Amino acid sequence: MEKRSETTIHDIARELNISASTVSRALNNNPIISEPTRKLIEKTAKAMGYRPNILAANFRTKRTNTIGVMLPLINRHFFSSVISGIEEVAYDQGFTVTISQSNDNFEKETKIAQTLFSNRVDGLIVSIGMQTTNYDHLKLFAEKKVPLVFFDRVVDKIKAHKIIVDDYRGGFKAASHLIEQGGKRIAHIGGPLNLKIYQDRLSGYKDALEKAGIPVNESMLVHNSLTREDGTNAIKRLLQNPEKPDAIFCANDTTALSVILYLRKKGIKVPDDIMVVGFSNEPFSEVVTPSISTIKQPGFEMGKKAAELLIKQIKQKDKPVRYKTLVMPTELVIRESSVKNRNK
Amino acid sequence: MEKRSETTIHDIARELNISASTVSRALNNNPIISEPTRKLIEKTAKAMGYRPNILAANFRTKRTNTIGVMLPLINRHFFSSVISGIEEVAYDQGFTVTISQSNDNFEKETKIAQTLFSNRVDGLIVSIGMQTTNYDHLKLFAEKKVPLVFFDRVVDKIKAHKIIVDDYRGGFKAASHLIEQGGKRIAHIGGPLNLKIYQDRLSGYKDALEKAGIPVNESMLVHNSLTREDGTNAIKRLLQNPEKPDAIFCANDTTALSVILYLRKKGIKVPDDIMVVGFSNEPFSEVVTPSISTIKQPGFEMGKKAAELLIKQIKQKDKPVRYKTLVMPTELVIRESSVKNRNK
DNA sequence: TTGTAAGCGTTATCAA
DNA sequence: TTGATAACGCTTACAA
């Protein structure tokens, strides 16, 4: 004669000789219920160890109170900061967060999107993978009116809220800074150009050069997937140029680090022989020697903003939305890797 | 006359003049259904754009195919690696992963646990917070037979699978290494002792000292929450000792980094004046100058193991479980911060 | 302010 | 091998 499964609202109703709907309403703080009734029901519910069956409620209401997050890689400081931001807002608003990483793999990304859709997440926050050039799996959300918010690696062609950083100005600031520091032959290690962020960083870089009257030299441009190995290969290739670079703007800190480590190994001095600027402000950038000048992106705030916009959209379902693109400011953090003659 | 809401198995059944149960069975690959029928149903389902209503299925089966993960902080390399490992296994096995961070806050941890429980996760993977000394919120899972797996910061008192690293041997190895390198006055910056991992790291350290005939000096021990600031405060305090340490074993890399940065600022040489060893092998440890000797923990593998054990338990529900504690090996990574006279 | 009753889409039981 | 039917626990018109 143990407890025969979980108590339901019907058990409570029977206990109090009232109807289940009243119990339901009271427990959902429906203002239509009188204060004494509510109090009584709450008390009894607690006493009977009632726990709402969220599965039933979700099923009934077609809502899950769950936000899906899909991004390339959890295990990167920028992305995990974004998750932290999302999680904080979501938690405060009573939402649960489901996270999946695509590993920059298009097939996995497609499957994840479908799974999240089938799982009826109330909304989705996405940063797309490096290989992604087809967006059908995301259009699905847009079409079926499931709120969708992009961050960082966004898709231009889909209408949705977008949280990005000002990659163009970031690239511009980075390159301008290198020019100010005396850079004449400024190389760029960039990411795949199907991603707008890398296009923009590149454009910013190019415009800064042009503004300074420095011609953009194609042999000074390398594009790859920005892994540690890619960075090493890129710097090797750049060093084979007849005219070696005297400064490098890397589209992320990982490659900036590779470059610095490789140059150190080769006895080439950073910043004296070659200056380096990265992008993202990974934690290691501050503490490596020389510390890496970089463009800071407010990951945590971006996550918060993304979650806020998404939840707002979820709550105002079927009201028309004016999609906005939030451009978060970047900040150039000047450290040792780009400043010659510090002690002069 | 657009599509009037989603197609259900009933729609398919009507279309084919068969029963909904047959459709359900076919779509679930129930072997009782004849091959031609199944094929036909699958074809029609696809043609009609059928998408199973997972909410309904979850409700009906009382399963969610969801794994809950609760840990202190997403935004730490070790933890995000664990998540990556969990996510990989879970994804392969058709499970969804829900992640929440407690921020080492006990109240938040309690609330998260209850939310996950109410959301009927099929199982929970946990690493508890620094403040956690009461475990009722976790016992709930154990009592209600919801599979539970601990990792890293485990709870002794609850019977469950546990994935830990050999913290004792890690501490022992770290301290022994410092002794071998000539350390005589070896300090320890440790974490809160209600967590077993920090107890064990401390014990390992103590035993290594004793084995070498070095008395353990209480003034050489600091315990705190191991943040960046805590590390700085700890080293300040240690430097005020009449007998200054010549080596420090830090219970994580974050404090090891603080120590190194502080000493650098004060013109105290690492490792020549004071040697430092950390714990965790955060990415920055390899690249900071001097690079930090540390104890490597296989976060990704721990995550995978945790997920595997959990899912096995979920699938073999109500079979009795022999709980095991998996002790993953640690590895001492020797770098610059603990080796004097490298060039001799 | 409360009650009645229908129904969400699926799976499971039993019968055919 | 397939079908009929009930049931899961909740929310929500609608009625009282």
mmCIF file of N, CA, C and O in Angstrom, chain B residues 186-232:
data_model
loop_
_atom_site.group_PDB
_atom_site.id
_atom_site.type_symbol
_atom_site.label_atom_id
_atom_site.label_comp_id
_atom_site.label_asym_id
_atom_site.label_seq_id
_atom_site.Cartn_x
_atom_site.Cartn_y
_atom_site.Cartn_z
ATOM 1 N N ILE B 186 56.632 23.688 0.751
ATOM 2 C CA ILE B 186 55.635 23.592 -0.311
ATOM 3 C C ILE B 186 54.258 23.981 0.205
ATOM 4 O O ILE B 186 53.704 23.325 1.091
ATOM 5 N N ALA B 187 53.703 25.048 -0.335
ATOM 6 C CA ALA B 187 52.383 25.517 0.091
ATOM 7 C C ALA B 187 51.302 24.862 -0.752
ATOM 8 O O ALA B 187 51.570 24.242 -1.783
ATOM 9 N N HIS B 188 50.080 24.994 -0.279
ATOM 10 C CA HIS B 188 48.950 24.464 -1.039
ATOM 11 C C HIS B 188 47.797 25.454 -1.002
ATOM 12 O O HIS B 188 47.391 25.901 0.071
ATOM 13 N N ILE B 189 47.315 25.805 -2.178
ATOM 14 C CA ILE B 189 46.093 26.614 -2.256
ATOM 15 C C ILE B 189 44.984 25.670 -2.678
ATOM 16 O O ILE B 189 44.981 25.168 -3.806
ATOM 17 N N GLY B 190 44.080 25.401 -1.754
ATOM 18 C CA GLY B 190 43.070 24.372 -1.999
ATOM 19 C C GLY B 190 41.664 24.918 -2.036
ATOM 20 O O GLY B 190 41.415 26.087 -1.742
ATOM 21 N N GLY B 191 40.738 24.050 -2.401
ATOM 22 C CA GLY B 191 39.331 24.435 -2.471
ATOM 23 C C GLY B 191 38.596 24.075 -1.199
ATOM 24 O O GLY B 191 39.180 23.539 -0.254
ATOM 25 N N PRO B 192 37.307 24.363 -1.144
ATOM 26 C CA PRO B 192 36.503 24.098 0.045
ATOM 27 C C PRO B 192 36.485 22.598 0.385
ATOM 28 O O PRO B 192 36.291 21.771 -0.495
ATOM 29 N N LEU B 193 36.643 22.301 1.650
ATOM 30 C CA LEU B 193 36.841 20.897 2.028
ATOM 31 C C LEU B 193 35.557 20.086 2.132
ATOM 32 O O LEU B 193 35.610 18.881 2.392
ATOM 33 N N ASN B 194 34.408 20.752 1.923
ATOM 34 C CA ASN B 194 33.204 19.922 1.867
ATOM 35 C C ASN B 194 33.150 19.150 0.547
ATOM 36 O O ASN B 194 32.397 18.204 0.398
ATOM 37 N N LEU B 195 33.962 19.559 -0.401
ATOM 38 C CA LEU B 195 34.041 18.796 -1.646
ATOM 39 C C LEU B 195 35.174 17.790 -1.563
ATOM 40 O O LEU B 195 36.308 18.130 -1.272
ATOM 41 N N LYS B 196 34.809 16.567 -1.858
ATOM 42 C CA LYS B 196 35.767 15.473 -1.721
ATOM 43 C C LYS B 196 36.999 15.663 -2.608
ATOM 44 O O LYS B 196 38.111 15.324 -2.221
ATOM 45 N N ILE B 197 36.779 16.223 -3.794
ATOM 46 C CA ILE B 197 37.936 16.375 -4.680
ATOM 47 C C ILE B 197 39.028 17.196 -4.015
ATOM 48 O O ILE B 197 40.203 16.908 -4.170
ATOM 49 N N TYR B 198 38.632 18.230 -3.268
ATOM 50 C CA TYR B 198 39.650 19.073 -2.646
ATOM 51 C C TYR B 198 40.248 18.416 -1.417
ATOM 52 O O TYR B 198 41.429 18.577 -1.123
ATOM 53 N N GLN B 199 39.434 17.650 -0.718
ATOM 54 C CA GLN B 199 39.977 16.833 0.373
ATOM 55 C C GLN B 199 41.051 15.909 -0.174
ATOM 56 O O GLN B 199 42.134 15.778 0.388
ATOM 57 N N ASP B 200 40.725 15.255 -1.277
ATOM 58 C CA ASP B 200 41.641 14.254 -1.819
ATOM 59 C C ASP B 200 42.931 14.875 -2.351
ATOM 60 O O ASP B 200 44.017 14.335 -2.162
ATOM 61 N N ARG B 201 42.777 16.011 -3.005
ATOM 62 C CA ARG B 201 43.989 16.663 -3.510
ATOM 63 C C ARG B 201 44.884 17.055 -2.332
ATOM 64 O O ARG B 201 46.109 16.914 -2.386
ATOM 65 N N LEU B 202 44.225 17.530 -1.287
ATOM 66 C CA LEU B 202 44.966 17.902 -0.074
ATOM 67 C C LEU B 202 45.654 16.681 0.540
ATOM 68 O O LEU B 202 46.841 16.724 0.884
ATOM 69 N N SER B 203 44.915 15.587 0.669
ATOM 70 C CA SER B 203 45.489 14.364 1.256
ATOM 71 C C SER B 203 46.694 13.886 0.452
ATOM 72 O O SER B 203 47.718 13.497 1.028
ATOM 73 N N GLY B 204 46.548 13.905 -0.867
ATOM 74 C CA GLY B 204 47.647 13.469 -1.711
ATOM 75 C C GLY B 204 48.880 14.323 -1.455
ATOM 76 O O GLY B 204 49.997 13.819 -1.310
ATOM 77 N N TYR B 205 48.623 15.608 -1.371
ATOM 78 C CA TYR B 205 49.708 16.561 -1.100
ATOM 79 C C TYR B 205 50.368 16.263 0.240
ATOM 80 O O TYR B 205 51.590 16.139 0.348
ATOM 81 N N LYS B 206 49.524 16.075 1.252
ATOM 82 C CA LYS B 206 50.064 15.832 2.591
ATOM 83 C C LYS B 206 50.894 14.557 2.623
ATOM 84 O O LYS B 206 51.997 14.524 3.175
ATOM 85 N N ASP B 207 50.353 13.504 2.019
ATOM 86 C CA ASP B 207 51.055 12.226 2.067
ATOM 87 C C ASP B 207 52.384 12.296 1.331
ATOM 88 O O ASP B 207 53.370 11.680 1.745
ATOM 89 N N ALA B 208 52.404 13.036 0.237
ATOM 90 C CA ALA B 208 53.657 13.174 -0.500
ATOM 91 C C ALA B 208 54.696 13.855 0.382
ATOM 92 O O ALA B 208 55.860 13.445 0.439
ATOM 93 N N LEU B 209 54.247 14.895 1.078
ATOM 94 C CA LEU B 209 55.176 15.601 1.963
ATOM 95 C C LEU B 209 55.677 14.682 3.065
ATOM 96 O O LEU B 209 56.888 14.597 3.328
ATOM 97 N N GLU B 210 54.746 13.995 3.680
ATOM 98 C CA GLU B 210 55.133 13.114 4.780
ATOM 99 C C GLU B 210 56.094 12.028 4.314
ATOM 100 O O GLU B 210 57.066 11.708 4.993
ATOM 101 N N LYS B 211 55.779 11.488 3.181
ATOM 102 C CA LYS B 211 56.645 10.438 2.650
ATOM 103 C C LYS B 211 58.076 10.939 2.470
ATOM 104 O O LYS B 211 59.044 10.196 2.630
ATOM 105 N N ALA B 212 58.171 12.231 2.135
ATOM 106 C CA ALA B 212 59.501 12.807 1.921
ATOM 107 C C ALA B 212 60.083 13.354 3.217
ATOM 108 O O ALA B 212 61.146 13.980 3.217
ATOM 109 N N GLY B 213 59.361 13.139 4.291
ATOM 110 C CA GLY B 213 59.872 13.611 5.579
ATOM 111 C C GLY B 213 59.731 15.109 5.780
ATOM 112 O O GLY B 213 60.399 15.707 6.615
ATOM 113 N N ILE B 214 58.854 15.711 4.999
ATOM 114 C CA ILE B 214 58.633 17.151 5.166
ATOM 115 C C ILE B 214 57.380 17.346 6.012
ATOM 116 O O ILE B 214 56.321 16.842 5.668
ATOM 117 N N PRO B 215 57.514 18.041 7.118
ATOM 118 C CA PRO B 215 56.329 18.239 7.970
ATOM 119 C C PRO B 215 55.304 19.138 7.270
ATOM 120 O O PRO B 215 55.680 20.081 6.564
ATOM 121 N N VAL B 216 54.051 18.812 7.468
ATOM 122 C CA VAL B 216 52.992 19.649 6.891
ATOM 123 C C VAL B 216 52.771 20.846 7.799
ATOM 124 O O VAL B 216 52.488 20.692 8.990
ATOM 125 N N ASN B 217 52.912 22.008 7.215
ATOM 126 C CA ASN B 217 52.845 23.235 7.995
ATOM 127 C C ASN B 217 51.511 23.946 7.711
ATOM 128 O O ASN B 217 51.265 24.395 6.595
ATOM 129 N N GLU B 218 50.702 24.073 8.746
ATOM 130 C CA GLU B 218 49.361 24.644 8.551
ATOM 131 C C GLU B 218 49.407 26.050 7.965
ATOM 132 O O GLU B 218 48.502 26.449 7.240
ATOM 133 N N SER B 219 50.443 26.772 8.237
ATOM 134 C CA SER B 219 50.510 28.145 7.725
ATOM 135 C C SER B 219 50.774 28.139 6.221
ATOM 136 O O SER B 219 50.713 29.170 5.568
ATOM 137 N N MET B 220 51.067 26.972 5.696
ATOM 138 C CA MET B 220 51.301 26.855 4.257
ATOM 139 C C MET B 220 50.039 26.431 3.510
ATOM 140 O O MET B 220 50.079 26.144 2.317
ATOM 141 N N LEU B 221 48.943 26.355 4.248
ATOM 142 C CA LEU B 221 47.696 25.905 3.613
ATOM 143 C C LEU B 221 46.684 27.034 3.550
ATOM 144 O O LEU B 221 46.422 27.702 4.551
ATOM 145 N N VAL B 222 46.124 27.250 2.371
ATOM 146 C CA VAL B 222 45.046 28.229 2.223
ATOM 147 C C VAL B 222 43.886 27.525 1.539
ATOM 148 O O VAL B 222 44.084 26.779 0.581
ATOM 149 N N HIS B 223 42.684 27.754 2.036
ATOM 150 C CA HIS B 223 41.521 27.195 1.352
ATOM 151 C C HIS B 223 40.526 28.289 1.013
ATOM 152 O O HIS B 223 40.200 29.112 1.856
ATOM 153 N N ASN B 224 40.082 28.292 -0.217
ATOM 154 C CA ASN B 224 39.132 29.302 -0.669
ATOM 155 C C ASN B 224 38.353 28.768 -1.869
ATOM 156 O O ASN B 224 38.354 27.568 -2.108
ATOM 157 N N SER B 225 37.737 29.665 -2.611
ATOM 158 C CA SER B 225 36.879 29.201 -3.709
ATOM 159 C C SER B 225 37.598 29.115 -5.044
ATOM 160 O O SER B 225 36.993 28.887 -6.083
ATOM 161 N N LEU B 226 38.873 29.352 -5.015
ATOM 162 C CA LEU B 226 39.715 29.116 -6.186
ATOM 163 C C LEU B 226 39.412 29.998 -7.394
ATOM 164 O O LEU B 226 39.593 29.593 -8.540
ATOM 165 N N THR B 227 38.902 31.183 -7.146
ATOM 166 C CA THR B 227 38.734 32.115 -8.258
ATOM 167 C C THR B 227 40.059 32.831 -8.490
ATOM 168 O O THR B 227 41.014 32.681 -7.733
ATOM 169 N N ARG B 228 40.052 33.632 -9.520
ATOM 170 C CA ARG B 228 41.233 34.414 -9.842
ATOM 171 C C ARG B 228 41.623 35.304 -8.651
ATOM 172 O O ARG B 228 42.790 35.380 -8.274
ATOM 173 N N GLU B 229 40.640 35.957 -8.058
ATOM 174 C CA GLU B 229 40.925 36.846 -6.921
ATOM 175 C C GLU B 229 41.403 36.038 -5.720
ATOM 176 O O GLU B 229 42.329 36.439 -5.009
ATOM 177 N N ASP B 230 40.740 34.922 -5.493
ATOM 178 C CA ASP B 230 41.148 34.083 -4.367
ATOM 179 C C ASP B 230 42.613 33.700 -4.493
ATOM 180 O O ASP B 230 43.344 33.662 -3.502
ATOM 181 N N GLY B 231 43.022 33.425 -5.702
ATOM 182 C CA GLY B 231 44.411 33.042 -5.920
ATOM 183 C C GLY B 231 45.355 34.175 -5.535
ATOM 184 O O GLY B 231 46.366 33.965 -4.860
ATOM 185 N N THR B 232 44.991 35.375 -5.969
ATOM 186 C CA THR B 232 45.830 36.522 -5.660
ATOM 187 C C THR B 232 45.907 36.745 -4.152
ATOM 188 O O THR B 232 46.982 36.946 -3.587
#
